[in-house]
PDB file of C-alpha atoms in Angstrom:
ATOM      1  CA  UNK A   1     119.801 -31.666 293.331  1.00 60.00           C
ATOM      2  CA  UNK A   2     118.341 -33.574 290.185  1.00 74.00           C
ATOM      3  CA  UNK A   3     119.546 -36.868 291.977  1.00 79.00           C
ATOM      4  CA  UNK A   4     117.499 -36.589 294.904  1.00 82.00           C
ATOM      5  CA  UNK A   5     114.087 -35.251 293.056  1.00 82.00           C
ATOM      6  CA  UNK A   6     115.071 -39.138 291.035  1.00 87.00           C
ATOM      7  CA  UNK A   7     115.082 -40.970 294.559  1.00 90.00           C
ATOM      8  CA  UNK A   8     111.762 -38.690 295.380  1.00 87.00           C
ATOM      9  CA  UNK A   9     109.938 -39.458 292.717  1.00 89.00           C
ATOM     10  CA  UNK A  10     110.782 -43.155 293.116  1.00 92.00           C
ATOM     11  CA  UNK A  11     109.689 -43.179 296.505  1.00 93.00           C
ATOM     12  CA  UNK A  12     106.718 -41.245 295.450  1.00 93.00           C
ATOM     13  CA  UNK A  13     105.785 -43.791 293.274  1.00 93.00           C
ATOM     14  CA  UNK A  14     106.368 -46.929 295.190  1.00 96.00           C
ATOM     15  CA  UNK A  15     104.242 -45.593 297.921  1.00 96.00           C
ATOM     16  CA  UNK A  16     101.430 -44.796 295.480  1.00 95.00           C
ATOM     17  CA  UNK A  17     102.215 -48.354 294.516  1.00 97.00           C
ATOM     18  CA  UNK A  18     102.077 -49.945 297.904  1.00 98.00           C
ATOM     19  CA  UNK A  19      99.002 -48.056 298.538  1.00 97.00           C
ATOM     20  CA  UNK A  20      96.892 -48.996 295.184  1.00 97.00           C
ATOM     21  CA  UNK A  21      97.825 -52.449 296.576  1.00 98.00           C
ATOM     22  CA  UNK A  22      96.666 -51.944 299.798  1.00 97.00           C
ATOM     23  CA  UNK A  23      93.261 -50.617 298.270  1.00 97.00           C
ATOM     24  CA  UNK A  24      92.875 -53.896 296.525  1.00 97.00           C
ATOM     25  CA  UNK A  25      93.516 -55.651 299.929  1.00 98.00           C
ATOM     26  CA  UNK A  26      90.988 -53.756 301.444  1.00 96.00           C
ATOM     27  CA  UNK A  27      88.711 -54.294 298.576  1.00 96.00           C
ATOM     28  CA  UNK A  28      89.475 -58.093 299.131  1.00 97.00           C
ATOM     29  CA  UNK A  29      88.621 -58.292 302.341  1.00 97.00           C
ATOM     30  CA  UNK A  30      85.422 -56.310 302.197  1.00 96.00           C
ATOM     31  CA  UNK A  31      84.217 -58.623 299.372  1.00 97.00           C
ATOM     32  CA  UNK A  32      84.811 -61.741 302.317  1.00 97.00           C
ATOM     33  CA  UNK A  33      83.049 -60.316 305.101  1.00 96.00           C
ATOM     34  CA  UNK A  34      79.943 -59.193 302.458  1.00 95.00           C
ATOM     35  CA  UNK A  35      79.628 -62.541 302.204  1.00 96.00           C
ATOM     36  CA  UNK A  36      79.708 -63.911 305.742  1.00 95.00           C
ATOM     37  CA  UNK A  37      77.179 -60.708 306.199  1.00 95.00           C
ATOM     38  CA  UNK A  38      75.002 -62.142 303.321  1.00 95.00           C
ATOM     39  CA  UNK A  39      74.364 -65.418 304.962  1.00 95.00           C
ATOM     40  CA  UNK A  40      73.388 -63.944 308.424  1.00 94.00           C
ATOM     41  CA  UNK A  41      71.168 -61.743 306.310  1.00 94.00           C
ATOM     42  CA  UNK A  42      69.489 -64.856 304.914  1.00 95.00           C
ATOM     43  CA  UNK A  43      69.461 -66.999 307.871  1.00 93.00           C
ATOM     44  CA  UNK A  44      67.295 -63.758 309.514  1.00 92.00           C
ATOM     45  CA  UNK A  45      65.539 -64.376 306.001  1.00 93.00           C
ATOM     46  CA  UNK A  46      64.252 -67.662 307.331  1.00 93.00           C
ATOM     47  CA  UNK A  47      64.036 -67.081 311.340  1.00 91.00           C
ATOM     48  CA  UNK A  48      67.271 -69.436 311.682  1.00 92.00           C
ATOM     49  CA  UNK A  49      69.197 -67.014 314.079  1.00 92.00           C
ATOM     50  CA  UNK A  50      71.415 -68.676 316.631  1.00 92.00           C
ATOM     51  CA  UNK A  51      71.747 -66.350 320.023  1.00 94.00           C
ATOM     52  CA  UNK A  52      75.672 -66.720 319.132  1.00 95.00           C
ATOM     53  CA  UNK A  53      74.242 -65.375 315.567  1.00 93.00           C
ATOM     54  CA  UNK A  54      72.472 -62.308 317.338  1.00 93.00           C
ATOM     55  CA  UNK A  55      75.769 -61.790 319.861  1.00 95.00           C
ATOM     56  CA  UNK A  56      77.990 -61.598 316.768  1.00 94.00           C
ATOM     57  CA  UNK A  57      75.713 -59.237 314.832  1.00 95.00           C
ATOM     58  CA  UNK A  58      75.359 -56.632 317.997  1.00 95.00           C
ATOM     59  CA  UNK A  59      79.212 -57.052 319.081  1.00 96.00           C
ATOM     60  CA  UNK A  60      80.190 -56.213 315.724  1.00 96.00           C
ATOM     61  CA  UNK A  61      78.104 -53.377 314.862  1.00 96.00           C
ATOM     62  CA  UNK A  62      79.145 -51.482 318.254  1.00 97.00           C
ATOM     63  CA  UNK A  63      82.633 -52.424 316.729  1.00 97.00           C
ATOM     64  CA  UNK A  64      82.038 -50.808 313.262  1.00 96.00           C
ATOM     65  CA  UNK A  65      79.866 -47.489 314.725  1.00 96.00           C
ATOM     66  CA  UNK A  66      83.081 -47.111 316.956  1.00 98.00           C
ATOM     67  CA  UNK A  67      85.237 -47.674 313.909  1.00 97.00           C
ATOM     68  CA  UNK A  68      83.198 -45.645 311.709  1.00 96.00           C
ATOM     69  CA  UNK A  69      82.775 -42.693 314.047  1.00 97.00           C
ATOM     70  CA  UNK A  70      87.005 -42.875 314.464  1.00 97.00           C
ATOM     71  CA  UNK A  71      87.617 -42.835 311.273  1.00 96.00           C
ATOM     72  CA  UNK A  72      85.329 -39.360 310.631  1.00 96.00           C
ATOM     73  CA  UNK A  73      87.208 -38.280 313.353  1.00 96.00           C
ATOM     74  CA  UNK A  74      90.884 -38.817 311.732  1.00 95.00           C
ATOM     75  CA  UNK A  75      89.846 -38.011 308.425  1.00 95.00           C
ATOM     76  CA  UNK A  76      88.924 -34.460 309.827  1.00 95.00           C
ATOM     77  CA  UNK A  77      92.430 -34.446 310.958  1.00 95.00           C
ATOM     78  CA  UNK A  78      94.319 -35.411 308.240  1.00 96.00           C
ATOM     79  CA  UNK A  79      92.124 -33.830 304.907  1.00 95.00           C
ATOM     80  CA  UNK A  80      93.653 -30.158 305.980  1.00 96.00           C
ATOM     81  CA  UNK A  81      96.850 -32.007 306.740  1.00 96.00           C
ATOM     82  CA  UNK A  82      96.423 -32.650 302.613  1.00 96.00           C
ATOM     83  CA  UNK A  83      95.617 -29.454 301.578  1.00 96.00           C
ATOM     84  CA  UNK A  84      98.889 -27.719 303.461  1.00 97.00           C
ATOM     85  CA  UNK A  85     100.764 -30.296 301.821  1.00 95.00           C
ATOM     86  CA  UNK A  86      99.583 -29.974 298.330  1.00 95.00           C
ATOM     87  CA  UNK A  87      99.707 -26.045 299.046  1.00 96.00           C
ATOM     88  CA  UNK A  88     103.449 -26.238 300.140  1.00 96.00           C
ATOM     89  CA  UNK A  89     104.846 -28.226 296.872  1.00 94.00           C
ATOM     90  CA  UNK A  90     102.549 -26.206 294.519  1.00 95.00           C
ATOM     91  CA  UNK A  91     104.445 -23.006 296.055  1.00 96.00           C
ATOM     92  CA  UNK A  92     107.715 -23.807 296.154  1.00 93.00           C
ATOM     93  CA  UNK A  93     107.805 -27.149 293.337  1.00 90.00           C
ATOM     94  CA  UNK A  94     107.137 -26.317 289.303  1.00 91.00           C
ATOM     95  CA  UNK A  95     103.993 -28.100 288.252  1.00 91.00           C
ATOM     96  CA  UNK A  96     105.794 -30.800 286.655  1.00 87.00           C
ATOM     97  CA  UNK A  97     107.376 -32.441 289.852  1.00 87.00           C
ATOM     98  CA  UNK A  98     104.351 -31.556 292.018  1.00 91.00           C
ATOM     99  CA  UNK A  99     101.858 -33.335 290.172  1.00 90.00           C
ATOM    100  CA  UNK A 100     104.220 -36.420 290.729  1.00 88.00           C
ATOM    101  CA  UNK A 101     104.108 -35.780 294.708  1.00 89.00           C
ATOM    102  CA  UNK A 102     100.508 -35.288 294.864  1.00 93.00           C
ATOM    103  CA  UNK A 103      99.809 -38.370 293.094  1.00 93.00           C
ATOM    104  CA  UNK A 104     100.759 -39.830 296.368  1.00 94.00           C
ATOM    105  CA  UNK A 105      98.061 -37.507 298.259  1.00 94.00           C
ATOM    106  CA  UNK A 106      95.220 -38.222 296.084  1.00 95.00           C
ATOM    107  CA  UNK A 107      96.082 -42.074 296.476  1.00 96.00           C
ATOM    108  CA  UNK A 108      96.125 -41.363 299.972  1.00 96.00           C
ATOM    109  CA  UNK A 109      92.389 -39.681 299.766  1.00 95.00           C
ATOM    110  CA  UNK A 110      90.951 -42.277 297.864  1.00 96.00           C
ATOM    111  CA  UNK A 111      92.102 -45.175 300.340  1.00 97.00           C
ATOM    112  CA  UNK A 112      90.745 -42.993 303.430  1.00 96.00           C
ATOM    113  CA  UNK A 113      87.440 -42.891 301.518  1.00 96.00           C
ATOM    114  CA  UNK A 114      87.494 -46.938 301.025  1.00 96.00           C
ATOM    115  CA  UNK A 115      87.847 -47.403 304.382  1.00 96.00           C
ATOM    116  CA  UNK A 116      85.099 -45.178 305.818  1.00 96.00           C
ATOM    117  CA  UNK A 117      82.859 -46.325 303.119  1.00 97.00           C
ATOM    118  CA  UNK A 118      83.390 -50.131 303.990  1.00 97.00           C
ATOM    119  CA  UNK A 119      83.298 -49.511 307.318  1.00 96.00           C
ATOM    120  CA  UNK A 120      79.709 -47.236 306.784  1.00 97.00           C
ATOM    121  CA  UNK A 121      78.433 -49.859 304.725  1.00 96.00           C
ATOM    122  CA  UNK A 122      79.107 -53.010 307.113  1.00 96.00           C
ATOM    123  CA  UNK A 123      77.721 -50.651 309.974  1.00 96.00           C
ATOM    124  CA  UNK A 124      74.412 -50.136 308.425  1.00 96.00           C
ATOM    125  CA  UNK A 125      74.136 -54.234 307.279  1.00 96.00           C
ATOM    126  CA  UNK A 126      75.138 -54.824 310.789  1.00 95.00           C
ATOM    127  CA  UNK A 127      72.323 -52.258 311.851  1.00 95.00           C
ATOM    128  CA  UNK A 128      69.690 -53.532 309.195  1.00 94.00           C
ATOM    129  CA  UNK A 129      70.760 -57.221 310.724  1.00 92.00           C
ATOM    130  CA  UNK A 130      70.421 -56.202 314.127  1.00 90.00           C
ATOM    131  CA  UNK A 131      66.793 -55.174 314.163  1.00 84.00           C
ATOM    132  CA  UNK A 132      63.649 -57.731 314.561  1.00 66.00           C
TER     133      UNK A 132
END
């Protein structure tokens, strides 16, 4: 029994692992598109707006308010998803092992809340580019 609570808090931990490392891909790749969103933002600064300019802008903020509005959606699915989770290993796991397993959840929360943050954030730039 002691071996496989090892192998589960291994796998515990690389996921947490894999995850934190995911985050910092996100975080990344947020940082590259702020940037490509930054010089649209100044080329509408000085009226230099192609119509390709203006196509991109509008495409992609119906793109990120669909994104945005799926991700509320699945976050509402999976947040009591958490809580059962976190409810079944505090009853039947001593507090030692289960704060090693939830490490995993609260990992998990914290990404989900990147993601609908970047994706709130670009939709409101996008929205803030799109008007005249």
């Amino acid at each position: 029994m002691e071996d496989i609570s090892i192998y589960f808090q291994l796998l515990t931990s690389f996921l947490s692992i894999v995850i934190l490392l995911a985050i910092f891909f996100r975080y990344y790749q947020y940082k590259k598109k702020l940037e490509v969103l930054k010089k649209l933002n100044k080329l509408k600064e000085q009226n230099l707006l192609t119509p390709k300019d203006r196509d991109f802008i509008k495409n992609n903020h119906k793109e990120y308010k669909e994104t945005l509005k799926k991700d509320e959606e699945r976050i509402k699915l999976i947040y009591p998803l958490f809580i059962l989770i976190a409810g079944v290993l505090l009853a039947f796991l001593p507090l030692g092992e289960v704060v090693i397993y939830i490490n995993v959840l609260i990992v998990s929360y914290i990404y989900l809340q990147i993601i609908k943050i970047h994706n709130k954030n670009f939709e409101a730039f996008l929205k803030e580019l799109q008007e005249d």
